[in-house]
XYZ file of C-alpha atoms in Angstrom:
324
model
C 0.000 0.000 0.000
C 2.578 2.396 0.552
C 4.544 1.498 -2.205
C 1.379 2.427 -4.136
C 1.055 5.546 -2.416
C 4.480 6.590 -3.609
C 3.901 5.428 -6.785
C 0.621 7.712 -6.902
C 2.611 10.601 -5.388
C 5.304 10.277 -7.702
C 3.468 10.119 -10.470
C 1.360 13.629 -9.641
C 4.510 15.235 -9.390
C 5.279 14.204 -12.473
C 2.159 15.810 -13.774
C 2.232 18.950 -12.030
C 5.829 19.920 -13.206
C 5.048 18.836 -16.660
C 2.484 21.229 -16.428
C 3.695 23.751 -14.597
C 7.221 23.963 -16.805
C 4.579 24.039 -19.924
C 2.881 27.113 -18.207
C 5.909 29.007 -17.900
C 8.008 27.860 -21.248
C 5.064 27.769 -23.344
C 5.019 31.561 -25.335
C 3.224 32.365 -27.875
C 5.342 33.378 -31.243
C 3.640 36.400 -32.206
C 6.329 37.298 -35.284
C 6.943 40.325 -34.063
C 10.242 41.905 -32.505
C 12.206 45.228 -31.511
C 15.227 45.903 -30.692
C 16.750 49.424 -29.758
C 20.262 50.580 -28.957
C 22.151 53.347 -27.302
C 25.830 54.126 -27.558
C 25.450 57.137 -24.835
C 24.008 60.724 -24.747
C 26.367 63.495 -24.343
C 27.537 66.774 -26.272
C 28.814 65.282 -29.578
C 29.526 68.073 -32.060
C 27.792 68.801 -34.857
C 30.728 69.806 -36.495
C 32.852 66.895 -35.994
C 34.784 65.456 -39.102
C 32.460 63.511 -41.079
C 34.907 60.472 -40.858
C 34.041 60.175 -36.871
C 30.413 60.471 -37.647
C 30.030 57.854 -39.991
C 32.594 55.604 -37.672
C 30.095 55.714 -35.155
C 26.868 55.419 -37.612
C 28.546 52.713 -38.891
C 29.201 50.781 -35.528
C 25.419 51.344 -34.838
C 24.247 49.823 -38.065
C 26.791 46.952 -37.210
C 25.328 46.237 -33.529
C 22.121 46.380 -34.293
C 22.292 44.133 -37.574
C 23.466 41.274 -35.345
C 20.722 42.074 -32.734
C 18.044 42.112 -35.452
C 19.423 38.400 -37.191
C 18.925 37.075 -33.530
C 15.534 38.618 -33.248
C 14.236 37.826 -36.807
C 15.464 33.687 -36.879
C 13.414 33.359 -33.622
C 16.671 33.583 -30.811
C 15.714 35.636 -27.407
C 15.750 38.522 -26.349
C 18.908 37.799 -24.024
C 21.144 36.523 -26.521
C 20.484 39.629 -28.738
C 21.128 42.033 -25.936
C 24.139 40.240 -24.781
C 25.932 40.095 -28.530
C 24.469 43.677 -29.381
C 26.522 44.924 -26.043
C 29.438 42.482 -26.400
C 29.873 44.177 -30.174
C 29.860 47.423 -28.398
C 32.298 46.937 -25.784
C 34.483 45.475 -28.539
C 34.162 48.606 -29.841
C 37.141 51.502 -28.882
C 34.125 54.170 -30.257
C 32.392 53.744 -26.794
C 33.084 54.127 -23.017
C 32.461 50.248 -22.480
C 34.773 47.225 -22.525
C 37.651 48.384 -25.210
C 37.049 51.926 -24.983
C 36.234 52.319 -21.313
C 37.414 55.801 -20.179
C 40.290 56.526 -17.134
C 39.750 56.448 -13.717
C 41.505 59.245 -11.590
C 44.672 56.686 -11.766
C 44.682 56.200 -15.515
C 43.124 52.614 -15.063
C 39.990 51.214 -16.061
C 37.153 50.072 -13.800
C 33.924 48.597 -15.707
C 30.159 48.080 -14.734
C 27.420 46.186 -16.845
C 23.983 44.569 -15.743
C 21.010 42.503 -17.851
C 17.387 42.031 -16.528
C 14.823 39.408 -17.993
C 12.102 40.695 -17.938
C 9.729 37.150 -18.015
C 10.933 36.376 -14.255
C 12.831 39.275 -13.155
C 15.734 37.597 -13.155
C 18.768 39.821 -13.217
C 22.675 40.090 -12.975
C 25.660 42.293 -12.721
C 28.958 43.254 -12.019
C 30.736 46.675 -10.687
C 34.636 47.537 -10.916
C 35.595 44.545 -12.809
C 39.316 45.022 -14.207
C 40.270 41.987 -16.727
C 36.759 40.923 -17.708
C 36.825 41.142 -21.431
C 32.729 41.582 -21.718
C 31.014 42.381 -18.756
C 27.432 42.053 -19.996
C 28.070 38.588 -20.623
C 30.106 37.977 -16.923
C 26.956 39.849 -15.636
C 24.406 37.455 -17.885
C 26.317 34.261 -15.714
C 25.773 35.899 -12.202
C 22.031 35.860 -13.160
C 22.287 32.238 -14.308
C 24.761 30.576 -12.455
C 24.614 31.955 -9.340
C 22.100 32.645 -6.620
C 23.149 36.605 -6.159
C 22.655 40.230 -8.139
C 25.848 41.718 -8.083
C 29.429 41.025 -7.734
C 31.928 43.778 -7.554
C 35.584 44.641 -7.742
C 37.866 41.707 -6.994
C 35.129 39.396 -6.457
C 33.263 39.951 -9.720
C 36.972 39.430 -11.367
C 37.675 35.854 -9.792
C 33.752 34.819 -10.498
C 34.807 35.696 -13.931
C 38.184 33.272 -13.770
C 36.242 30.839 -11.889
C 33.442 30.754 -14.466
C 35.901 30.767 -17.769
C 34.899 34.248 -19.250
C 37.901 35.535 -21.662
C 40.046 37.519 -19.548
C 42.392 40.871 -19.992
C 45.299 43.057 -18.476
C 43.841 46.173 -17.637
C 45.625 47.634 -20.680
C 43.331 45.941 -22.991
C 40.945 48.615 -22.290
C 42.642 51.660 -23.774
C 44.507 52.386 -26.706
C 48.030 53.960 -26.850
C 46.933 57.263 -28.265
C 44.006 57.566 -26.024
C 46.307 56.931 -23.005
C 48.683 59.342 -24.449
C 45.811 61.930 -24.880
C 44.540 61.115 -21.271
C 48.065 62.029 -19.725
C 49.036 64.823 -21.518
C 45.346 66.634 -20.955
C 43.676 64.754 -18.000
C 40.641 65.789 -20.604
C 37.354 65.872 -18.379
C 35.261 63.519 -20.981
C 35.906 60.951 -23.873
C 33.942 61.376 -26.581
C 32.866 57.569 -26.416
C 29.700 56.811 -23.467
C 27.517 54.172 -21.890
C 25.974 51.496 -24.033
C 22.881 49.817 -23.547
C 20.043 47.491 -25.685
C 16.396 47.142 -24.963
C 14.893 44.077 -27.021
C 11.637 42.127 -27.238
C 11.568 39.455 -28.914
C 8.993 36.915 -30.785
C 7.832 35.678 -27.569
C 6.987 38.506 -25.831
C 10.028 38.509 -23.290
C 11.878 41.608 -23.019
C 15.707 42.066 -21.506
C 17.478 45.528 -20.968
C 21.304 45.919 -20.867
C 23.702 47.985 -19.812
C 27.588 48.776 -19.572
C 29.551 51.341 -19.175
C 33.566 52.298 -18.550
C 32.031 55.084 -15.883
C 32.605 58.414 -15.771
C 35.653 59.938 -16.951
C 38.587 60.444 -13.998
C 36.508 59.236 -11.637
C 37.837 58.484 -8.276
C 38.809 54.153 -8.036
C 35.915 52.594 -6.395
C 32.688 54.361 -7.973
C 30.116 52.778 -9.520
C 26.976 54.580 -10.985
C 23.895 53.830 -12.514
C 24.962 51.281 -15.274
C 25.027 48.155 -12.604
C 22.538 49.120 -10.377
C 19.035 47.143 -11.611
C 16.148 49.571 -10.912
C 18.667 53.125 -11.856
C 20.370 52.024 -15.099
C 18.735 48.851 -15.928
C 15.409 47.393 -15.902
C 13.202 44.975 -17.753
C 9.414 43.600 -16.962
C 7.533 41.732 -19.640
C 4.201 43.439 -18.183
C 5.631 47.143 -18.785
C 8.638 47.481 -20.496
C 12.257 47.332 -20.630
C 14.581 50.329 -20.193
C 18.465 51.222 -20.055
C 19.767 54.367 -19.326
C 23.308 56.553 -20.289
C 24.256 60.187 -18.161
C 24.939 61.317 -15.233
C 24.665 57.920 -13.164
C 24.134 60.136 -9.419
C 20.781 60.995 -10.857
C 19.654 57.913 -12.409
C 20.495 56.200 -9.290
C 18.808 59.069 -6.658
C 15.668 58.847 -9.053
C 15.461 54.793 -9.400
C 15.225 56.154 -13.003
C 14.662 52.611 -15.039
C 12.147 51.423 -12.502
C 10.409 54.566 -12.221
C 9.482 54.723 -15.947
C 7.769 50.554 -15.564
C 6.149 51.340 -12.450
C 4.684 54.890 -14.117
C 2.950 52.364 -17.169
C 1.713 49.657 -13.970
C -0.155 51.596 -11.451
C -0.522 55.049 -12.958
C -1.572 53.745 -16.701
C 1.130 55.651 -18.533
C 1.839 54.710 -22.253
C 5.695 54.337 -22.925
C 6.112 57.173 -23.983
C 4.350 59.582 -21.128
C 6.552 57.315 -18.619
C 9.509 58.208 -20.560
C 9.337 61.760 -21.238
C 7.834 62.444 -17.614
C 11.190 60.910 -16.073
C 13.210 62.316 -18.441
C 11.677 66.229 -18.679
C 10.047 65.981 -15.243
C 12.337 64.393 -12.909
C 15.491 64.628 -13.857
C 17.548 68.009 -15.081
C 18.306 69.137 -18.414
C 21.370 67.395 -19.392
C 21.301 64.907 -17.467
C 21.708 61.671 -19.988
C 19.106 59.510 -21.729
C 17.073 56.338 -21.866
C 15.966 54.253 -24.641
C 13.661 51.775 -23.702
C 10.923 49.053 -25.300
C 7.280 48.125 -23.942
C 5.467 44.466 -23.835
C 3.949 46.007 -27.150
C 6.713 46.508 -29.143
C 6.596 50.428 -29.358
C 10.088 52.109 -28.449
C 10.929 55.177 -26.985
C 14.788 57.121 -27.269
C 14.741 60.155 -24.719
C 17.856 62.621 -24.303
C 17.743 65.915 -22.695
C 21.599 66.379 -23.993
C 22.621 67.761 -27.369
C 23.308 64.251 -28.938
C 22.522 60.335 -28.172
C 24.397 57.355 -30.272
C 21.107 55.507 -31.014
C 19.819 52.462 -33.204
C 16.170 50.882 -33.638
C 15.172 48.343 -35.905
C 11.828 45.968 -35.858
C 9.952 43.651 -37.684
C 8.166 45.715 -39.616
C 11.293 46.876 -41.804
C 11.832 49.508 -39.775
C 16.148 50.146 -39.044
C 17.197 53.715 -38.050
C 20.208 55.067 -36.562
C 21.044 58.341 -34.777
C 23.260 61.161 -32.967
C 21.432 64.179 -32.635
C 17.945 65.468 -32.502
């Protein structure tokens, strides 16, 4: 009898996982996708030599033609955020990865998170100084660990314990932008922040961000890039957001999380949520936000003179950006 009851038990169990994995794999594809990319706002001249500004209109189109093959062939959301960023941070254009700016000691410290937004889930890393690709270090806290956020010397022997490709601190800069650095202690790069916001044919939607920080910032500081809820967020019943500025006020406004939880208990479309956050709560100049709701629509907000920016969808839409 009790090996019968066992049996009966075991065989329930059976059941109710079967159905309850079905109930949270099983998505409807709906066909549709977008995906949206920022390479940082900032004061980007107008005038700059047309060779710069097609560099950098060029590295747009690049990064968001490999999030948009993801998209389109069915992938998720995650992967296509993750390669759209590691492309980026590849990339000496922008102040992530490769082109990270200087720290007050002329070394590089780097910050990235990702948020998916079908279970919250959500990872990231702060002062990291040989990881190659923090996005993707910051993807494997969220999956293969039971924590948020690593940071400093910690994050850097997760990523050796874990197998991520690993740097010398030099990797980050070039020669002539460490030569620049020295001779000027210049105040900013050119290069910023870079973040994705995608939703894919299943409905889920994940926001990334990473960043090199601010430029001659004192060792040790970490702003708004890392910090789910001020840089980063992502809910598949609102939206999906990533933010570039000044990282203080992103992080004393909880500006990400502020713009999903405007759309869930005050009924705000995207786009109200966005531009109240960024005309109403923050300063002029502060930064901006792009960000991507459970219907597809997309929003790019900047209160500074110029944002790197990218959409594409599945409509044929595929734009990129730098100034208003």
């Amino acid at each position: 009898m009790i090996k019968n009851i066992l049996t009966s038990i075991l065989i329930l169990s059976s059941i109710y996982f079967t159905v309850n994995q079905s109930f949270v794999f099983a998505q409807t594809n709906s066909g549709k996708y977008t995906i949206v990319i920022h390479g940082g706002a900032g004061g980007f001249p107008e005038n700059a030599p047309d060779s710069i500004k097609q560099a950098y209109l060029n590295s747009l189109a690049e990064a968001l033609s490999i999030g948009k093959n993801i998209l389109e062939n069915g992938g998720s959301s995650l992967d296509a955020v993750e390669k759209v960023i590691n492309y980026l941070e590849d990339n000496p254009l922008f102040n992530a990865g490769r082109g990270g700016v200087f720290t007050s000691e002329g070394k590089h410290e780097l910050d990235a998170s990702i948020m998916f937004g079908k279970d919250l889930s959500t990872g990231a890393v702060a002062g990291v100084t040989i990881i190659k690709n923090p996005i993707s270090l910051a993807r494997l806290v969220m999956e293969k660990t039971e924590h948020v956020l690593f940071a400093g010397k910690g994050a850097d022997e997760l990523g050796l314990k874990l197998g991520v490709p690993v740097v010398h601190n030099t990797y980050f800069h070039t020669e002539e932008q460490y030569q620049n650095w020295l001779k000027s202690r210049m105040p900013k790069q050119p290069g910023e922040t870079v973040g994705c916001v995608a939703i894919d044919k299943f409905g889920n939607i994940t926001a990334g961000t990473s960043t090199g920080g601010r430029q001659n910032k004192m060792p040790g500081r970490v702003g708004d890039s890392p910090l789910i809820n001020a840089g980063t967020y992502a809910d598949n019943r609102t939206c999906g957001v990533s933010a570039t500025g000044i990282g203080e006020l992103f992080i004393r406004n909880t500006v990400a999380y502020r713009v999903s939880v405007l759309m869930e208990l005050k009924g705000y479309t995207l786009k109200q949520a966005c531009e109240e956050v960024m005309y109403k709560v923050l300063p002029e100049g502060a930064g901006g936000i792009i960000a991507v709701d459970k219907q597809g629509n997309f929003e790019m907000v900047f209160t500074t003179p110029a944002m790197f920016r990218a959409v594409a969808n599945s409509e044929g839409l595929f734009q990129t950006a730098i100034w208003k």
